[in-house]
CSV table of C-alpha atoms in Angstrom, one decimal:
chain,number,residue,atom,x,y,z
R,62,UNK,CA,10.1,-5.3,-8.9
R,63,UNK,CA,12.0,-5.6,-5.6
R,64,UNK,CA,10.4,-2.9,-2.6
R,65,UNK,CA,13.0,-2.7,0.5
R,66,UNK,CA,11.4,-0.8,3.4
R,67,UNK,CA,12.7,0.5,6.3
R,68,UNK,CA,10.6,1.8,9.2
R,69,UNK,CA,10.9,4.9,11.3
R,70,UNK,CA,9.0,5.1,14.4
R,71,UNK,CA,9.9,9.3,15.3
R,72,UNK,CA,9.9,12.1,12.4
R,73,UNK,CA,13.2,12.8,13.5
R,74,UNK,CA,14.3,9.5,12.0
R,75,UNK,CA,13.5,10.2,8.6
R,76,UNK,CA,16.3,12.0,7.4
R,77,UNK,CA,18.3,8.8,8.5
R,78,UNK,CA,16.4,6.3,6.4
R,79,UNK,CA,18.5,5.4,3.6
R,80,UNK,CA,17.6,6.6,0.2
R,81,UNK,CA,17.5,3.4,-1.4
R,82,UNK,CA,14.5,2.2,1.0
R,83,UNK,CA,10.9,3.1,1.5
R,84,UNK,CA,9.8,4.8,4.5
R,85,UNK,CA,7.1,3.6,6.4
R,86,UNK,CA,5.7,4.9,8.7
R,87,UNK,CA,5.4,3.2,12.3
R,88,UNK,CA,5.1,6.6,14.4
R,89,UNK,CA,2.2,4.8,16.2
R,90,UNK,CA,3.7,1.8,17.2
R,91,UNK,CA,0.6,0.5,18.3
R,92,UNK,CA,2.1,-3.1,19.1
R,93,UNK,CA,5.5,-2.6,20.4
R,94,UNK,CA,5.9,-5.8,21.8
R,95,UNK,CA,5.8,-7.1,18.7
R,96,UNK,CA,8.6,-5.5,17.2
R,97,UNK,CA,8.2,-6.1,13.5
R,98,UNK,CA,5.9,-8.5,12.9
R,99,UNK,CA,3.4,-6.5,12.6
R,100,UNK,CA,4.8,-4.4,10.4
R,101,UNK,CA,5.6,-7.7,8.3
R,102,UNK,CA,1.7,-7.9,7.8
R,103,UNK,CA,0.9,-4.4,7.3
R,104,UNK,CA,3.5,-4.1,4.4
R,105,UNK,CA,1.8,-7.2,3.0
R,106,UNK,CA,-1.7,-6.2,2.6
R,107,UNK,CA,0.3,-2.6,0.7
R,108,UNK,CA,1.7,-5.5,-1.2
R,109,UNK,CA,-0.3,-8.5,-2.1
R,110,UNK,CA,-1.8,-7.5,-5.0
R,111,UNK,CA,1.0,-7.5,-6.8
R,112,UNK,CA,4.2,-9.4,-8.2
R,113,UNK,CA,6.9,-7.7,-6.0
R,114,UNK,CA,9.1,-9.1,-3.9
R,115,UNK,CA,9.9,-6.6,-1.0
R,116,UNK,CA,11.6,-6.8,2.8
R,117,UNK,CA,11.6,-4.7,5.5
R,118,UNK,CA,15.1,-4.0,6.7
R,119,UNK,CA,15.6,-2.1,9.9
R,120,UNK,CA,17.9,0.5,10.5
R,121,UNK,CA,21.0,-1.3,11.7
R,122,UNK,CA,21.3,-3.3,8.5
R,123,UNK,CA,24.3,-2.0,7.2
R,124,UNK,CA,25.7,-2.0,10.9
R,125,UNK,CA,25.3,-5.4,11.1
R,126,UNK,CA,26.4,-6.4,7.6
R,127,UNK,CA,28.8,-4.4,6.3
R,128,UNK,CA,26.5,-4.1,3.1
R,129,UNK,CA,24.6,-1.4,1.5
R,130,UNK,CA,20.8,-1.9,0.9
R,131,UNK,CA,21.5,-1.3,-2.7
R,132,UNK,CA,23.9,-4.0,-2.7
R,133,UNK,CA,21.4,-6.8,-1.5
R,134,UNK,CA,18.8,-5.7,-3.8
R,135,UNK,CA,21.0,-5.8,-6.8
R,136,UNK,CA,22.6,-9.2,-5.6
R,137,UNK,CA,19.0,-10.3,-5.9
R,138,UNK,CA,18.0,-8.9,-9.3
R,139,UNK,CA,21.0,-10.4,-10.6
R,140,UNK,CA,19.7,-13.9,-9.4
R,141,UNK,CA,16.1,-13.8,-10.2
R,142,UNK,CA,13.7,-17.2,-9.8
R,143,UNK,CA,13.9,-17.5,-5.7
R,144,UNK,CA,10.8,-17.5,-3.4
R,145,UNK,CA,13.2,-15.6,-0.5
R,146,UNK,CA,16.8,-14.3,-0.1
R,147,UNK,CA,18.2,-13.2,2.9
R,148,UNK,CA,21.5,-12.9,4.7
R,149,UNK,CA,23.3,-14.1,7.7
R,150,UNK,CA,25.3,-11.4,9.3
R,151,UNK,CA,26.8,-13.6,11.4
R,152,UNK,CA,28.9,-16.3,10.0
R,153,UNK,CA,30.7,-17.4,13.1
R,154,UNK,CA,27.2,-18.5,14.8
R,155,UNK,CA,26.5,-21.1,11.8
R,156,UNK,CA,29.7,-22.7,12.5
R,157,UNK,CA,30.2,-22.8,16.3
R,158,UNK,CA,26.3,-24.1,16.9
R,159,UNK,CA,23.9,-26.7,15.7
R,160,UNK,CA,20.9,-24.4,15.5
R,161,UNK,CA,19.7,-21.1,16.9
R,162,UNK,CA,17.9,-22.0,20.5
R,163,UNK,CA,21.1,-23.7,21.7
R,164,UNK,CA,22.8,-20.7,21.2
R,165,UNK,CA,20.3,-18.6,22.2
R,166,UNK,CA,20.4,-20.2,25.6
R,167,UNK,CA,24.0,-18.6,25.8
R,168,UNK,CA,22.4,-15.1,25.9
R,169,UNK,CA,18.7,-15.4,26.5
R,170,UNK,CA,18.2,-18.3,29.2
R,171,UNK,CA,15.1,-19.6,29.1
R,172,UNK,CA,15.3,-19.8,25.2
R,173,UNK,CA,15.8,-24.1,25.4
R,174,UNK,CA,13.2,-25.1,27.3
R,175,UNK,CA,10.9,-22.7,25.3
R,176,UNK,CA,12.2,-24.3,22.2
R,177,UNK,CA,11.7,-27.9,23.9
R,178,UNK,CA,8.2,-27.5,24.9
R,179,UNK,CA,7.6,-25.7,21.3
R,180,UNK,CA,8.8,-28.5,19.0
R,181,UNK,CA,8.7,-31.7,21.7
R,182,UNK,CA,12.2,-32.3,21.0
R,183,UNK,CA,15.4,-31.4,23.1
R,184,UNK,CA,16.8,-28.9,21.2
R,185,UNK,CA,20.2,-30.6,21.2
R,186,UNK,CA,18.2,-32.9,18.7
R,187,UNK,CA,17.5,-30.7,16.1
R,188,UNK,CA,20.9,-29.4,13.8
R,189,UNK,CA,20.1,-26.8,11.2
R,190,UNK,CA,22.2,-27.2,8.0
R,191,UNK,CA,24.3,-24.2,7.7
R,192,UNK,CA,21.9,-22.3,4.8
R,193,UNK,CA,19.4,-22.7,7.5
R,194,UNK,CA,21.0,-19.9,9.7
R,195,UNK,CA,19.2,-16.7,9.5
R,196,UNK,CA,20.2,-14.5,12.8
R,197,UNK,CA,18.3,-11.3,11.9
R,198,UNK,CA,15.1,-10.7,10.2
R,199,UNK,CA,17.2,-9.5,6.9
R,200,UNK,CA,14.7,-11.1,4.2
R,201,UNK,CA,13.3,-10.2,1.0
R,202,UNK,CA,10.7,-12.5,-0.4
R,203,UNK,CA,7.5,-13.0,-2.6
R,204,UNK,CA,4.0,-12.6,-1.3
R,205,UNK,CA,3.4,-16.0,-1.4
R,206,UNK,CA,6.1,-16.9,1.0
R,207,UNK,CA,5.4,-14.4,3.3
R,208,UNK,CA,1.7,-15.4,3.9
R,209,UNK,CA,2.8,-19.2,4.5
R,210,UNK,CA,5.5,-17.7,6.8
R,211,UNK,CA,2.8,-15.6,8.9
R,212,UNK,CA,0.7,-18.9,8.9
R,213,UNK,CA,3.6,-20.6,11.0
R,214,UNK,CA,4.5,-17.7,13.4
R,215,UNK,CA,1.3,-16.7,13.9
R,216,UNK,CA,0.9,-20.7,14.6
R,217,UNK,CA,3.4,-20.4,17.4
R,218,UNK,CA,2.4,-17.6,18.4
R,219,UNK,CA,-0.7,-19.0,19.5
R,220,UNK,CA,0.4,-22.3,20.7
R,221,UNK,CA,2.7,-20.5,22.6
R,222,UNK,CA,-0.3,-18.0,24.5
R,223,UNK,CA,-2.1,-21.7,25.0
R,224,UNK,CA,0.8,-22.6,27.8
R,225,UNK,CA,0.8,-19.8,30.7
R,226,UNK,CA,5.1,-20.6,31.2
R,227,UNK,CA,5.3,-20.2,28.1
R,228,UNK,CA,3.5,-17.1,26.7
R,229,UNK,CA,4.9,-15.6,30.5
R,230,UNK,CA,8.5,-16.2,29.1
R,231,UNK,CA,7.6,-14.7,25.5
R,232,UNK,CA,5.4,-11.6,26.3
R,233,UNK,CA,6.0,-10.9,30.1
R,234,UNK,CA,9.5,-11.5,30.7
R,235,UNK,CA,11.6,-8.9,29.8
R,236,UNK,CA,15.4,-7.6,29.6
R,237,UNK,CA,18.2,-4.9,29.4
R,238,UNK,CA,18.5,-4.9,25.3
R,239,UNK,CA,20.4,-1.7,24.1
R,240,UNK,CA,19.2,0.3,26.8
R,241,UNK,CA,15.8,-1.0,27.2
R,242,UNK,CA,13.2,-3.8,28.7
R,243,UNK,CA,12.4,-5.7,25.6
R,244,UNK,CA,10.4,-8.9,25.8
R,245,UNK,CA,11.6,-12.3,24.9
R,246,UNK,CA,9.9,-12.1,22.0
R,247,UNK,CA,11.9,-10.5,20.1
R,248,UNK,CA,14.8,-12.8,20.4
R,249,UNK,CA,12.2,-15.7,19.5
R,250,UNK,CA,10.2,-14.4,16.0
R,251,UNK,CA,13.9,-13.9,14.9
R,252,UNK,CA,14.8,-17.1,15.5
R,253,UNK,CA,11.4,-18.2,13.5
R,254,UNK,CA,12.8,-18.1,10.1
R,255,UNK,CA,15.2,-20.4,10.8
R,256,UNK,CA,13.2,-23.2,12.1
R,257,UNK,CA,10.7,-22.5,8.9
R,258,UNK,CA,13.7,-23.1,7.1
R,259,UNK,CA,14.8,-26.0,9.0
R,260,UNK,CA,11.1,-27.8,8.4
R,261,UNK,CA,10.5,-26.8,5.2
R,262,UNK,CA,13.0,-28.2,2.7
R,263,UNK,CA,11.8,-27.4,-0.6
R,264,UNK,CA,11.7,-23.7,-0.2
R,265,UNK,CA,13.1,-22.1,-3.2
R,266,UNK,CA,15.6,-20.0,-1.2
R,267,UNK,CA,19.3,-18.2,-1.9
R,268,UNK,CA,21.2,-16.6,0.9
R,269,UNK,CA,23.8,-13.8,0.6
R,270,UNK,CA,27.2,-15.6,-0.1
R,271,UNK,CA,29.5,-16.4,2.7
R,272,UNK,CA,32.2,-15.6,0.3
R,273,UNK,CA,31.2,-11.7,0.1
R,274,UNK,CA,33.7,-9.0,0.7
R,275,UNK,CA,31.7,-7.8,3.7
R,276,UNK,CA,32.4,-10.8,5.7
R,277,UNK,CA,35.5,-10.4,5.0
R,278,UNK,CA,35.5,-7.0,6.2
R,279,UNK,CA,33.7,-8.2,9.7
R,280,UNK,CA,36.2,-11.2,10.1
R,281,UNK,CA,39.1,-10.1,9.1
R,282,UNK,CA,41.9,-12.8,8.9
R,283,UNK,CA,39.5,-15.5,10.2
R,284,UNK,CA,36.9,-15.1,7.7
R,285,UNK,CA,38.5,-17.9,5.0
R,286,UNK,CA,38.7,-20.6,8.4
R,287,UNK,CA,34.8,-19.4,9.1
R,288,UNK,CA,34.1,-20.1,5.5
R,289,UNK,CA,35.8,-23.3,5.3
R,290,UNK,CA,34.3,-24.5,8.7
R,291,UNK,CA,31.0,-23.8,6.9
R,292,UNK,CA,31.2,-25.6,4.0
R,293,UNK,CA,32.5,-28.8,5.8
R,294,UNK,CA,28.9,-28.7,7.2
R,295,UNK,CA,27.6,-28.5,4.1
């Protein structure tokens, strides 16, 4: 069985949630900073006890990828036998960058030299292979992925409250993000999957085809050149 969530956080949002997801609940937000990590967790221990694979998706999921909810979950029962599936909403990024913290930098400064001090490496050093891309948290996977997963965020997570620069730059620092202060973090944990990816090769992972007509919808007469660009990386 595949379980996609989708979190409200006011009663008002429920009639918004769309029908093919399950609603959970997050009215209390008791960990905002966080954004959904802890969410992540709290889904899992609904979950563990059994065989599903499940995802939380938020609510601008379609915005973002031009793709129904029900699309990606059929997409993924029609290729059964992965450990995680997910998709990159944004093509253009795996093509014009080597990994996620350079371009980061671009929009969240600060973003390289947290990466540096992270891994030891100048991030300049380190160039994802294109299925390596993952810009949003838009992941469905078993529970045994999931609980390796949390073992390496929750890894950097406290690595990263070890180093005072550091844990300043990804819990204190904040910026204009839709309207509000959010905290570096959020751009980092999305970033996360990608580096798991990156460091872990023999995942058992598919992602969402670059091929899809909703890329073609969000690309327009450039999509073919972006798909083209891609698979020369490949």
């Amino acid at each position: 069985m595949i379980n996609l969530y989708q979190s409200y956080y006011d009663n008002s949002q429920l009639p918004s949630l769309d029908s093919y997801c399950i609603p959970f609940d997050n009215t209390a937000n008791e960990e905002p900073e966080l954004r959904e990590y802890p969410l992540f967790k709290k889904i899992y221990e609904k979950e563990k006890d059994n065989n599903n694979l499940w995802g939380l998706l938020s609510f601008r999921f379609e915005e973002k990828t031009l793709l129904k909810p029900k699309e990606f979950k059929d997409w993924i029962e029609q290729n059964p036998g992965h450990d995680v599936y997910y998709i990159d909403p944004f093509l253009d990024v795996s093509v014009t960058y080597q990994n996620l913290w350079v371009q980061g930098e671009r929009w969240h400064p600060g973003l390289y030299d947290y990466f540096r001090k992270l891994v030891g490496l100048m991030a300049e050093q380190i160039t994802y292979h294109p299925n390596d891309f993952v810009t949003c948290n838009f992941f469905v996977a078993s529970n045994s992925f999931w609980l390796n997963y949390f073992r390496f965020v929750d890894y950097i997570i406290k690595a990263t409250k070890g180093d005072t620069k550091m844990n300043h730059l990804m819990f204190n620092h904040k910026v204009k993000y839709n309207g509000k202060d959010v905290p570096y973090f959020s751009f980092i944990i999305e970033r996360l999957l990608s580096l798991y990816f990156y460091f872990n090769r023999n995942i058992n992972k598919l992602k969402f085809p670059i091929e899809h007509d909703c890329f073609r919808k969000k690309y327009g007469d450039n999509h073919i050149n972006l798909v083209n660009l891609y698979k020369s990386r490949l």
